[in-house]
Coordinates of C-alpha atoms and ligand atoms in Angstrom, one line a residue:
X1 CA -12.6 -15.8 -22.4
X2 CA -13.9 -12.4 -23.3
X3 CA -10.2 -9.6 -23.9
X4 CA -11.7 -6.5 -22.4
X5 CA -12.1 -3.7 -25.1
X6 CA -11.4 -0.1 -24.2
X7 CA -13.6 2.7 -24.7
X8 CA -12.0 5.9 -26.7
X9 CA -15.0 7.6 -28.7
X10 CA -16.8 3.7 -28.5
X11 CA -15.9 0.2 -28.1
X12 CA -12.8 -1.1 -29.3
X13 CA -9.9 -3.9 -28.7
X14 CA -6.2 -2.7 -27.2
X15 CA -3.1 -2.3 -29.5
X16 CA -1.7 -4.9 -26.7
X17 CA -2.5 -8.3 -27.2
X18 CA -0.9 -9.8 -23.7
X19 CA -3.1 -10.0 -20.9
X20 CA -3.7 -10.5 -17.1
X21 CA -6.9 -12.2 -15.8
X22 CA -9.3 -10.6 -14.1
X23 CA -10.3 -13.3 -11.1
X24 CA -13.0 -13.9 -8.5
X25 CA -11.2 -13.6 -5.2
X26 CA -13.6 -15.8 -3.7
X27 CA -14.0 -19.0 -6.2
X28 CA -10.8 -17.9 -8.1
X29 CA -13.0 -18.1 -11.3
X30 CA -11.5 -16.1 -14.9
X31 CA -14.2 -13.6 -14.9
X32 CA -12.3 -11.8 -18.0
X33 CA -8.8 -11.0 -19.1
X34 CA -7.5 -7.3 -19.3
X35 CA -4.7 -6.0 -21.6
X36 CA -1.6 -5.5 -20.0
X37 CA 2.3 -4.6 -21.1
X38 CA 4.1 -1.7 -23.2
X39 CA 1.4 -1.9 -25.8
X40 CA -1.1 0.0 -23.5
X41 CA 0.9 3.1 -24.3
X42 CA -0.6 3.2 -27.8
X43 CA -4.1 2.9 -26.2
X44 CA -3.1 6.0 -24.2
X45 CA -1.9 8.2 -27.0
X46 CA -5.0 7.3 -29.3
X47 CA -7.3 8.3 -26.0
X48 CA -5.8 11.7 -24.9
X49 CA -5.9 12.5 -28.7
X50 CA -9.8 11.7 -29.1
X51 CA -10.3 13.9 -26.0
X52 CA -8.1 16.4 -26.8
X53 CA -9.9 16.7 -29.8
X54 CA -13.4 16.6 -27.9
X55 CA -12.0 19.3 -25.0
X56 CA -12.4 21.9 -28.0
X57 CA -16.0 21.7 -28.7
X58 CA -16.6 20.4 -25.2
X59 CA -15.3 23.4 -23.9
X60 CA -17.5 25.5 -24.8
X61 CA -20.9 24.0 -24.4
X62 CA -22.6 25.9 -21.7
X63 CA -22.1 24.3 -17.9
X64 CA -26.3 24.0 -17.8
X65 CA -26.2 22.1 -20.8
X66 CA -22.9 20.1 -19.8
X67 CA -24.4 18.2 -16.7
X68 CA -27.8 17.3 -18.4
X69 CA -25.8 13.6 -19.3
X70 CA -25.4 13.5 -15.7
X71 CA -28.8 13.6 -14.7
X72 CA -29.5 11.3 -16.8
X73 CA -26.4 9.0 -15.6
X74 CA -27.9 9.5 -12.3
X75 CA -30.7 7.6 -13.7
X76 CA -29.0 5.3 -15.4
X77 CA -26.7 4.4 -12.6
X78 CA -29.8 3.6 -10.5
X79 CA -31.7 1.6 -12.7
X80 CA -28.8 -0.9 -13.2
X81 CA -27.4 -0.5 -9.5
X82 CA -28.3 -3.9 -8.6
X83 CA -26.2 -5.1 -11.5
X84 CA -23.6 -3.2 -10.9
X85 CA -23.0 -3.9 -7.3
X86 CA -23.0 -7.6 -8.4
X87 CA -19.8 -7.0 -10.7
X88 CA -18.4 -5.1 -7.7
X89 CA -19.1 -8.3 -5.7
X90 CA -17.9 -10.3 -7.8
X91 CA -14.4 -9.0 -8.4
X92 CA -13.6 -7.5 -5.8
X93 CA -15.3 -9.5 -3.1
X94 CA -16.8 -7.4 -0.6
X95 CA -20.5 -8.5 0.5
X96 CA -23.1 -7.1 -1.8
X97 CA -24.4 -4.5 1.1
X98 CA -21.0 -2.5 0.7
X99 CA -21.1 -2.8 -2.6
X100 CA -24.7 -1.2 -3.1
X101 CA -23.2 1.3 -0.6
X102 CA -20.5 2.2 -2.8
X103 CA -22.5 2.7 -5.6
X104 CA -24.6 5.2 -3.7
X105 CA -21.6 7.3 -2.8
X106 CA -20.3 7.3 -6.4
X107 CA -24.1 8.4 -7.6
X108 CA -23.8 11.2 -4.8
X109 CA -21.3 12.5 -6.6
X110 CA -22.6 12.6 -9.7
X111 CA -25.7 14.7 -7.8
X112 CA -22.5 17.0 -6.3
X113 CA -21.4 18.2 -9.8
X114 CA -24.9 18.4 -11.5
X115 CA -24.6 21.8 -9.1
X116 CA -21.7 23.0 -11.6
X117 CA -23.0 25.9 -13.2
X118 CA -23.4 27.5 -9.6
X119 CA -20.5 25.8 -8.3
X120 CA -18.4 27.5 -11.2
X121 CA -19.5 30.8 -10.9
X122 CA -17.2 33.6 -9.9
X123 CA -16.4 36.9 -8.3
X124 CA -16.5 39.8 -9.5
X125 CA -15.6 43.6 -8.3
X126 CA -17.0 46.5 -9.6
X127 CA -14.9 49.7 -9.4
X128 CA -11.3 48.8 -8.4
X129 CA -10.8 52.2 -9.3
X130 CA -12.3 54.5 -11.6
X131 CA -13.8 52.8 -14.7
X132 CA -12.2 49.8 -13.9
X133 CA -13.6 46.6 -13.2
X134 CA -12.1 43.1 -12.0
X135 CA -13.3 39.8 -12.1
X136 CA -12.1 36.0 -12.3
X137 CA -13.7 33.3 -14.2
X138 CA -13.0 29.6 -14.2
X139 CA -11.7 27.8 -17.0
X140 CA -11.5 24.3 -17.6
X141 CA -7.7 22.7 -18.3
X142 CA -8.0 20.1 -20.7
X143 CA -7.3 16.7 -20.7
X144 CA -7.7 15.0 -17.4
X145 CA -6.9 11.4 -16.4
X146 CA -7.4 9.3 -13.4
X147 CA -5.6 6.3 -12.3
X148 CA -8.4 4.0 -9.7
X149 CA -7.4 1.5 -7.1
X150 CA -9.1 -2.0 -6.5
X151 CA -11.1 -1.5 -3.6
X152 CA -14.0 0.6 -4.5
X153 CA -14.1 0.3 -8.4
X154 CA -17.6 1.8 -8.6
X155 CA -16.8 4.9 -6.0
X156 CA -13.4 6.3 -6.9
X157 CA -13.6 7.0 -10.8
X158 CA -16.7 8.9 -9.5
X159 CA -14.8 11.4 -6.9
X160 CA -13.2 13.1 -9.8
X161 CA -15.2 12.0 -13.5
X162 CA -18.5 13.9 -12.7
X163 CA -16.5 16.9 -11.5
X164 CA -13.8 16.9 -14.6
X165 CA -16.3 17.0 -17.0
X166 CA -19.1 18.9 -16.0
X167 CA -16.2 21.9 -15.4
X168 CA -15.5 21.5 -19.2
X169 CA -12.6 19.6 -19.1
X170 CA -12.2 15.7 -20.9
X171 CA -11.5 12.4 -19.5
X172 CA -9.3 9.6 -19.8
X173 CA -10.1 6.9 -16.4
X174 CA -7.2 3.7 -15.9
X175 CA -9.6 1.3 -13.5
X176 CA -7.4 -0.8 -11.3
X177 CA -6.5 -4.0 -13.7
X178 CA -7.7 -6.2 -11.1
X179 CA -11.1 -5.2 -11.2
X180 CA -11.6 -3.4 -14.4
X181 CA -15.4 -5.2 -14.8
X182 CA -17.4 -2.6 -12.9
X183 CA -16.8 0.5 -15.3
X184 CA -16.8 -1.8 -18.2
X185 CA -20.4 -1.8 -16.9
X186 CA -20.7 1.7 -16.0
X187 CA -19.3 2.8 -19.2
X188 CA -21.9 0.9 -20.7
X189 CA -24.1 3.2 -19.2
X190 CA -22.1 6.5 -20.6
X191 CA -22.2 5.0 -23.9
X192 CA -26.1 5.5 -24.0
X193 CA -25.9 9.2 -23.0
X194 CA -25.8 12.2 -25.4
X195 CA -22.0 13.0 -25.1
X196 CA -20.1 14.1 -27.8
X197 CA -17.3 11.1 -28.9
X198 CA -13.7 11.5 -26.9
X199 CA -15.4 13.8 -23.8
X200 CA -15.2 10.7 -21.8
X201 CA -12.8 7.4 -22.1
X202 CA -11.5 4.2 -20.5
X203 CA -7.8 2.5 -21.2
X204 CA -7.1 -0.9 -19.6
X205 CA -3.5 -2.0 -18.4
X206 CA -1.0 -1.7 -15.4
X207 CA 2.0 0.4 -14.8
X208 CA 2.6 0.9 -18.8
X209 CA -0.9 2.7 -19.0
X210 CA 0.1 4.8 -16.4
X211 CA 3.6 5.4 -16.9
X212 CA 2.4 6.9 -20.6
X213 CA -0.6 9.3 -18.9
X214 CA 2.3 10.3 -16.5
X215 CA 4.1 11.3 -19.8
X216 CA 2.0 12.2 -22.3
X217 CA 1.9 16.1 -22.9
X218 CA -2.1 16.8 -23.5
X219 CA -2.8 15.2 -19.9
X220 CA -3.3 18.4 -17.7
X221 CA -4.4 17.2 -14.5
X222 CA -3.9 13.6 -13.1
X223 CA -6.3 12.2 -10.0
X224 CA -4.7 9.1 -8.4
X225 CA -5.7 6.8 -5.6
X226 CA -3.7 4.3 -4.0
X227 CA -1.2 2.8 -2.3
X228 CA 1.5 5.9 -0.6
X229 CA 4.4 4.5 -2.2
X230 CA 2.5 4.6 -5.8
X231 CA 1.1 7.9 -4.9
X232 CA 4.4 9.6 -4.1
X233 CA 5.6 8.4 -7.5
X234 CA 2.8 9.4 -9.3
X235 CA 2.8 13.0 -7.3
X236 CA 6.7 13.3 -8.8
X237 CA 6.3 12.2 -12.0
X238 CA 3.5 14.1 -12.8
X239 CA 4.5 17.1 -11.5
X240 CA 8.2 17.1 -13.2
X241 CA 6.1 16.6 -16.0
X242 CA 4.3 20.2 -15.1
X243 CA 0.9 18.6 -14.7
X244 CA -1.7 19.6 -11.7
X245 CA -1.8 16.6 -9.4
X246 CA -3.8 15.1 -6.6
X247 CA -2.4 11.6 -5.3
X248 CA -4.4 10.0 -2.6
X249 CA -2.1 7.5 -0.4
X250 CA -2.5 4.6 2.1
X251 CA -3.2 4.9 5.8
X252 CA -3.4 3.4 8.9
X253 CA -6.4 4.7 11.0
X254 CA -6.4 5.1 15.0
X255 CA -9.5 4.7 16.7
X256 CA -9.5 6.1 20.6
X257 CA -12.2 4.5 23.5
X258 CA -12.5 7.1 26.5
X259 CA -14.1 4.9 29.2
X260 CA -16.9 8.0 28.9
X261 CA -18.0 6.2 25.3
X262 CA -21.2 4.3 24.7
X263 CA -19.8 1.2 24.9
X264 CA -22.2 -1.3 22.8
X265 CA -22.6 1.5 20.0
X266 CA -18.8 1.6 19.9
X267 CA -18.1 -1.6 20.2
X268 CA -20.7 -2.0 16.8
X269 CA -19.5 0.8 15.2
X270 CA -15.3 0.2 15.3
X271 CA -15.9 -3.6 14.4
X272 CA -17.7 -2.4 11.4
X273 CA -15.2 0.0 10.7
X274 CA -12.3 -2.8 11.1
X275 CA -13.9 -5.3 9.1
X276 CA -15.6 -3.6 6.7
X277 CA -14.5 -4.4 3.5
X278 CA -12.6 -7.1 5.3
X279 CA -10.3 -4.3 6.5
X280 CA -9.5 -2.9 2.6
X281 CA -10.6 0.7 3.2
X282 CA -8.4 3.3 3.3
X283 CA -10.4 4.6 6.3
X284 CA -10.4 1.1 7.8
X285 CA -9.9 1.7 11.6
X286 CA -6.9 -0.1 12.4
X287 CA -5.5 0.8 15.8
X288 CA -7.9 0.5 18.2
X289 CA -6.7 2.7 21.5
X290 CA -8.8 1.9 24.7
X291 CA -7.9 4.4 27.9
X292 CA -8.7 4.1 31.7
X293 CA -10.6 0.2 32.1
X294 CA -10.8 -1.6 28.8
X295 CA -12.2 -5.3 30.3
X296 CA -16.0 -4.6 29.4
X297 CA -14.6 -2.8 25.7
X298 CA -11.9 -5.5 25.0
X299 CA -14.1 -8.9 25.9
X300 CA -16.9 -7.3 24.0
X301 CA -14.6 -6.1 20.7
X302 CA -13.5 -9.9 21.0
X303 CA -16.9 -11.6 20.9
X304 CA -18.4 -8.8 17.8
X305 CA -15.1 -10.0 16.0
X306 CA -15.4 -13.2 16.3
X307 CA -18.9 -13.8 15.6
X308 CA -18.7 -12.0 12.3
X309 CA -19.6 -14.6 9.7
X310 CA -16.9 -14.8 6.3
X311 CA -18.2 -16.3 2.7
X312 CA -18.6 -15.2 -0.5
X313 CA -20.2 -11.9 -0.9
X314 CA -23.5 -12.8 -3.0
X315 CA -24.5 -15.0 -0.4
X316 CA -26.1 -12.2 1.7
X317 CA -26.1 -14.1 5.4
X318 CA -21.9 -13.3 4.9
X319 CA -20.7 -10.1 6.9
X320 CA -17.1 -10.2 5.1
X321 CA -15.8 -11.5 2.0
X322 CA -12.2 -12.7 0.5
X323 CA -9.0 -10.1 0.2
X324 CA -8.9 -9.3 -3.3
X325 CA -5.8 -11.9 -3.9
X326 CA -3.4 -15.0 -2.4
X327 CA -0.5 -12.6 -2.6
X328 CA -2.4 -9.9 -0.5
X329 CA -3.8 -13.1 2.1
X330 CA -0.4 -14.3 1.9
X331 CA 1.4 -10.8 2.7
X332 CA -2.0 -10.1 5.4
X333 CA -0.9 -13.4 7.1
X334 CA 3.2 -12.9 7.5
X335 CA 2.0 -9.7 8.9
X336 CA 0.4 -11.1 11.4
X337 CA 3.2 -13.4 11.8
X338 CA 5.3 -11.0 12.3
X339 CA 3.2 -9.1 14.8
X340 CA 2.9 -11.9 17.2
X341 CA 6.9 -12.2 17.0
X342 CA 7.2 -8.5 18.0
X343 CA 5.3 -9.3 21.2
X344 CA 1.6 -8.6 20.7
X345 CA -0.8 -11.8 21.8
X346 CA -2.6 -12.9 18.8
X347 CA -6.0 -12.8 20.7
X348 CA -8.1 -14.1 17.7
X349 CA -6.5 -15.6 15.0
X350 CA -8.2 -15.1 11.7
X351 CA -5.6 -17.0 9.4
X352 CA -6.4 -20.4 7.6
X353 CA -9.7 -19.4 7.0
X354 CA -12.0 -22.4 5.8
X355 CA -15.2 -21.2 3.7
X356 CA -17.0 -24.4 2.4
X357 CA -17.7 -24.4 -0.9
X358 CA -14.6 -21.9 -1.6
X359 CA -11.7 -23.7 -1.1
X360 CA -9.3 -21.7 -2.4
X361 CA -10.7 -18.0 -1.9
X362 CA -9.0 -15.8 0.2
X363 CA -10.0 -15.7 2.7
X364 CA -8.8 -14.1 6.4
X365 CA -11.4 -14.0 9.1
X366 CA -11.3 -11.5 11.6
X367 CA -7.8 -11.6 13.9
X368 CA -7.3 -9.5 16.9
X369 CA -3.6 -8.4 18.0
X370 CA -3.0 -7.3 21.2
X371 CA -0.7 -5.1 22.6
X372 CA 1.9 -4.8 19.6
X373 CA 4.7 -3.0 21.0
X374 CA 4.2 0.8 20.0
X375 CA 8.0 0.9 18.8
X376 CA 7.4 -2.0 16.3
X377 CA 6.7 -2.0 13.0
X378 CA 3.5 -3.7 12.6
X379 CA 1.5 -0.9 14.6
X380 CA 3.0 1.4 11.9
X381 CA 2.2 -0.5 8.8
X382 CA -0.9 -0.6 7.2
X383 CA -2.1 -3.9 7.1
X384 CA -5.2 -3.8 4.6
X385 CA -7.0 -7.0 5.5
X386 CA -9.4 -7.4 8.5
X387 CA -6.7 -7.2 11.1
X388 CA -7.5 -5.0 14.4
X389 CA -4.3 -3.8 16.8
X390 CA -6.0 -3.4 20.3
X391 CA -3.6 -1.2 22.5
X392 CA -4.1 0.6 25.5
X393 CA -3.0 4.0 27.1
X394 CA -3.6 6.1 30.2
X395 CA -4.2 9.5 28.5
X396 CA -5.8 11.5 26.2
X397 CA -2.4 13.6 25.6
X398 CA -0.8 9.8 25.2
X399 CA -3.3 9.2 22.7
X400 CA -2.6 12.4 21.0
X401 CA 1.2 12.2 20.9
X402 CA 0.7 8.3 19.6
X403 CA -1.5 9.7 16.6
X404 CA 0.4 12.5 15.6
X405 CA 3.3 10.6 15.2
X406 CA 1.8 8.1 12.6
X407 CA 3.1 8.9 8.9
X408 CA -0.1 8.9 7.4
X409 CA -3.0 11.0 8.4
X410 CA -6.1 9.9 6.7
X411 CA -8.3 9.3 9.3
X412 CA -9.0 9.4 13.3
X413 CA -11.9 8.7 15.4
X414 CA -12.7 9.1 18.9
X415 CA -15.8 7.7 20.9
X416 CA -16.6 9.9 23.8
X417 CA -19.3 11.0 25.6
X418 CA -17.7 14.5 26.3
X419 CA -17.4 17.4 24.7
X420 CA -14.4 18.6 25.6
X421 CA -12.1 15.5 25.1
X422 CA -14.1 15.8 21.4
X423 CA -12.9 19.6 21.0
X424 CA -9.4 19.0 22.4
X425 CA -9.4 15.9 19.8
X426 CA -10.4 17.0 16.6
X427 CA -8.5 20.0 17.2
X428 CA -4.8 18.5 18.2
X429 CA -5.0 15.4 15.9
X430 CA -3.1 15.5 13.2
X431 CA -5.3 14.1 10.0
X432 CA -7.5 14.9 7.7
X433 CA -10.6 13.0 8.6
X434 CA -12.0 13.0 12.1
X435 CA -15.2 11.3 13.2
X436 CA -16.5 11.5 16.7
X437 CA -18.5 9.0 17.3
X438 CA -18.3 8.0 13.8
X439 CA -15.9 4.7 12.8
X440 CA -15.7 5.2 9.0
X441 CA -15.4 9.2 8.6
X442 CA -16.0 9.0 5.0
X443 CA -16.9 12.6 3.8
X444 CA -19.9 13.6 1.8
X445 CA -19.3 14.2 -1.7
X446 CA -20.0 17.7 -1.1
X447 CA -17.1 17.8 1.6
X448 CA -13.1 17.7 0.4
X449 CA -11.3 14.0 1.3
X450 CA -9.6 15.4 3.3
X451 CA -6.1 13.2 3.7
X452 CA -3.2 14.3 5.1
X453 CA 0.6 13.7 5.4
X454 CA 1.6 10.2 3.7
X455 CA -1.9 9.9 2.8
X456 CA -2.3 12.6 0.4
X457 CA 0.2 14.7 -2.2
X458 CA -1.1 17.5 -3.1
X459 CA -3.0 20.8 -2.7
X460 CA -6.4 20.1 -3.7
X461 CA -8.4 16.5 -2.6
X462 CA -10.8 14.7 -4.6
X463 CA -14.8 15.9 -4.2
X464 CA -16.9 18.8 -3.1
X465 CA -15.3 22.1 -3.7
X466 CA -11.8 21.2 -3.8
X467 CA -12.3 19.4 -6.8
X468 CA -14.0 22.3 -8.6
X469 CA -10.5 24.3 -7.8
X470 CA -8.8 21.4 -9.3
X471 CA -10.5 20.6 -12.5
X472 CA -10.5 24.5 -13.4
X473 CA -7.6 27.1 -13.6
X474 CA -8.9 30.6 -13.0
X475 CA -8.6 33.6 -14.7
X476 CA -8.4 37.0 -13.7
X477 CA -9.9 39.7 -16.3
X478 CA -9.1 43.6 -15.5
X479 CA -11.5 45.8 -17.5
X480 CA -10.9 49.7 -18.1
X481 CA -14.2 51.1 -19.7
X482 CA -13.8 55.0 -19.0
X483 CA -17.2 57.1 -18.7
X484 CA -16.1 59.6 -20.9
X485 CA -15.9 57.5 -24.1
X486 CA -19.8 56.7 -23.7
X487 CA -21.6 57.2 -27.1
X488 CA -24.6 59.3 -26.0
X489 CA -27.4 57.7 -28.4
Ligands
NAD1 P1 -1.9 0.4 -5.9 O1 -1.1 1.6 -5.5 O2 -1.2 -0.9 -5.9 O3 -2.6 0.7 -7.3 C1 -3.4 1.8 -7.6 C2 -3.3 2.1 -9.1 O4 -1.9 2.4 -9.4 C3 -3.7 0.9 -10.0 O5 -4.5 1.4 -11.0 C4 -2.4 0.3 -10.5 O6 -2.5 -0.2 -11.8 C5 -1.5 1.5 -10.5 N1 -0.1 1.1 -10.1 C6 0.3 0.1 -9.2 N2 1.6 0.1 -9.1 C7 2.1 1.0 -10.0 C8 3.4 1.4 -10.3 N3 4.5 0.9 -9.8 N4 3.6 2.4 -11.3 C9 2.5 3.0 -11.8 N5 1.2 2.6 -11.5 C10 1.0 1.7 -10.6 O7 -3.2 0.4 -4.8 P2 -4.3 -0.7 -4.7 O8 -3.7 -1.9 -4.1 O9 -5.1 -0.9 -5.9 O10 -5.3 0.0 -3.6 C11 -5.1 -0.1 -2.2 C12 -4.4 1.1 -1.7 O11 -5.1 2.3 -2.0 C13 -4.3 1.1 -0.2 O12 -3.0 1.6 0.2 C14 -5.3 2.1 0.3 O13 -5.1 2.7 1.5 C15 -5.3 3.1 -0.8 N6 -6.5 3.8 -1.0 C16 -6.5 5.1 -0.6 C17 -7.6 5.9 -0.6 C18 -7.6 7.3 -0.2 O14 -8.6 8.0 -0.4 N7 -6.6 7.8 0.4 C19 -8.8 5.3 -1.1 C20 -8.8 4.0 -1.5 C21 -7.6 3.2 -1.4

């Protein structure tokens, strides 16, 4: 069984010689194992030094001439596409539609930063006062690492590596150890462009891994996604460290039905958005708020759910695939449990999912709770499998005061066919994302991801803009050239 190598200036093995498998979540095959324990640390110091090192030549190659590897990435990325979104498939388990989707935001990105050399460029004022000019420039900061979650492992590296790099800065990415595969592919790929050794590098591991890019000194800036209670630790640590942080956190999305919606499109889009993934999205809808008469929105949600077809993600007739692992179907189904014994009526019950052929995958097939008592817990926590919480209330300033008081604030959506309930709505809630109409408000990548309270800790979010603020520090240059010391020639 093939020990995944890491790649810090090329191929090579980890100074840590334990391991943790790498495993289809669907057939529960050994696709690979990954190093894991204290011995990752070692990798970690040897890859911040090689791109350390690189940061000084790397630094200085013009911005024009610093995205031509990612045009050709671009290239790259689409040629083997196909491949790619296999891997993600395969060990991660979503259906091989999301994954080619994923892909296409992560090369989206990579079009985003190729627009550096514009993006970078600065302000200047001419005459602050006499003979004296003003201007800032942009300069990168250094090292740069990211630390990836499982469930887009071709998508996240890609809302901060393009952008890091491109400013100037190196790279050191952590993939999620539980599906490492994808960027073993992708860096495949970045091995075959014309990047100077160390600009760009991949360490294996867990907690170890990131626990020494927390520490080490050369690490500048550190991009995170994950779970909220990883994020919050990250966010500290890094920071008492003195290092620029973004950490993006969990969520738990609320979705609002005004009797004035389109009700087949809805019903379409928010069961998409629900299952999706089989619910592991960060902007997953989860609550599901009907107002006014829900009978036509509820028996219709009921019959999209339960007619979505479950299997393993290659076979392209299958709508949803497996959670990524028993522990997380395990932890998805007590949750449900749990649910039903706060008071909500499971209307469709997902759990003990048979797939033939796949016997022990994991899988959960859509479930349905109804009416989970506000006050609870369950309508609070996020749930991350393909779990929807239908609830209903009588107005829009209900709504409101329900949203506003969730801890996180990734994402929320209203369906509406008026504009003013839209206005009032993306105006009052409290988060960062808000789709009307829209069930998976996933922002360009020339838009910020926009997260907000338990979701994000931070100043600046991943993408667009924001993440040229974040992967340069600015500089603010005062010039005093008076007239009279002109040389008349
Ligand atoms: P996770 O927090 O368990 O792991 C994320 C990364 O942190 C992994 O690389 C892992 O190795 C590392 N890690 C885990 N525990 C750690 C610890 N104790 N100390 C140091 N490092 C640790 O998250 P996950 O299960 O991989 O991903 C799912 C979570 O990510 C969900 O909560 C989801 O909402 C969130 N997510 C958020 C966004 C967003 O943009 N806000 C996007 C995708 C996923």
């Amino acid at each position: 069984m093939e020990i995944l190598n890491n790649y810090i200036g090329g191929w090579g093995p980890s100074a840590e010689t334990r391991t943790t498998d790498v495993v289809n979540p669907a057939s529960q095959e050994v696709l690979a194992r990954v190093p894991s324990g204290n011995g990752t640390a070692q990798d970690v110091a040897k890859a911040v030094e090689a791109a350390a090192n690189a940061f000084a030549e790397w630094k200085e190659v013009p911005p024009m001439k610093r995205v031509q590897p990612l045009y050709k990435l671009k290239q790259l990325l689409e040629e083997n596409a196909e491949d790619i979104a296999r891997t993600i498939t395969m060990e991660c388990g979503k259906t091989l539609a999301e994954s080619r989707g994923e892909l296409q935001r992560a090369i989206e990105n990579v079009e985003v930063a190729c627009g550096i050399p514009s993006l970078m460029q600065s302000e200047f004022s001419e005459n602050i006062a006499p003979g004296i000019d003003e201007f800032m420039i942009r300069q990168p900061l250094g090292v740069c690492a990211c630390i990836a979650p499982f469930n887009f492992p071709g998508m996240i590296p890609f809302w901060f590596l393009p952008y890091a790099i491109a400013c100037g800065n190196t790279f050191v990415l952590k993939p999620s150890e539980k599906v490492p595969l994808t960027m073993m592919k992708v860096f495949a790929l970045i091995d075959r462009l014309d990047l100077p050794k160390g600009v760009i590098n991949l360490v294996h591991g867990g907690r170890e891994t990131v626990d020494a890019l927390l520490d080490h000194p050369a690490v500048k800036a550190v991009s995170f996604v994950g779970s909220t209670n990883v994020a919050r630790y990250i966010y500290g640590r890094a920071a008492a460290n003195g290092k620029r942080v973004q950490a993006q956190g969990g969520a738990k999305n609320p979705v609002v039905i005004l009797p004035d919606a389109d009700i087949d499109m809805s019903v379409k889009i928010i069961t998409d958005s629900v299952f999706g993934c089989a619910g592991q999205r960060c902007l997953a809808a989860s609550n599901i708020i009907t107002v006014g008469d829900n009978g036509n929105i509820r028996d219709a949600l009921y019959e999209s759910a339960r007619s979505r077809k479950t299997g393993y993600g290659l076979d392209e007739t299958n709508e949803m695939g497996p959670v990524i692992s028993p522990e997380s179907r395990q932890r998805i189904e007590q949750l449900i449990q749990k649910g039903a014994a706060e008071g909500a009526k499971v209307l469709l019950d997902g759990r003990n999912a048979k797939v033939a052929g796949f016997d022990n995958g994991n899988f959960i097939n859509p479930t349905i709770l109804e009416n989970l008592p506000l006050e609870g817990e369950i309508i609070r926590t996020e749930i991350f499998g393909p779990v929807m919480s239908l609830i209903h209330l009588n107005t829009v300033d209900e709504v409101l005061a329900f949203i506003n008081s969730n801890r996180y604030g990734n994402m929320a959506c209203l369906f509406t066919g008026s504009g003013a309930n839209a206005r009032k709505f993306r105006s009052q809630a409290v988060a960062g994302n808000i789709g009307i109409n829209i069930g998976v408000a996933a922002p360009m990548a020339q838009f910020p991801f926009s997260g907000w309270s338990d979701s994000f800790f931070g100043d600046l979010h991943g993408q667009g803009r924001h993440a040229i603020e974040f992967f340069t520090q600015t500089k603010v240059v005062i010039e005093r050239w008076p007239r009279e010391w002109s040389r008349k020639f």
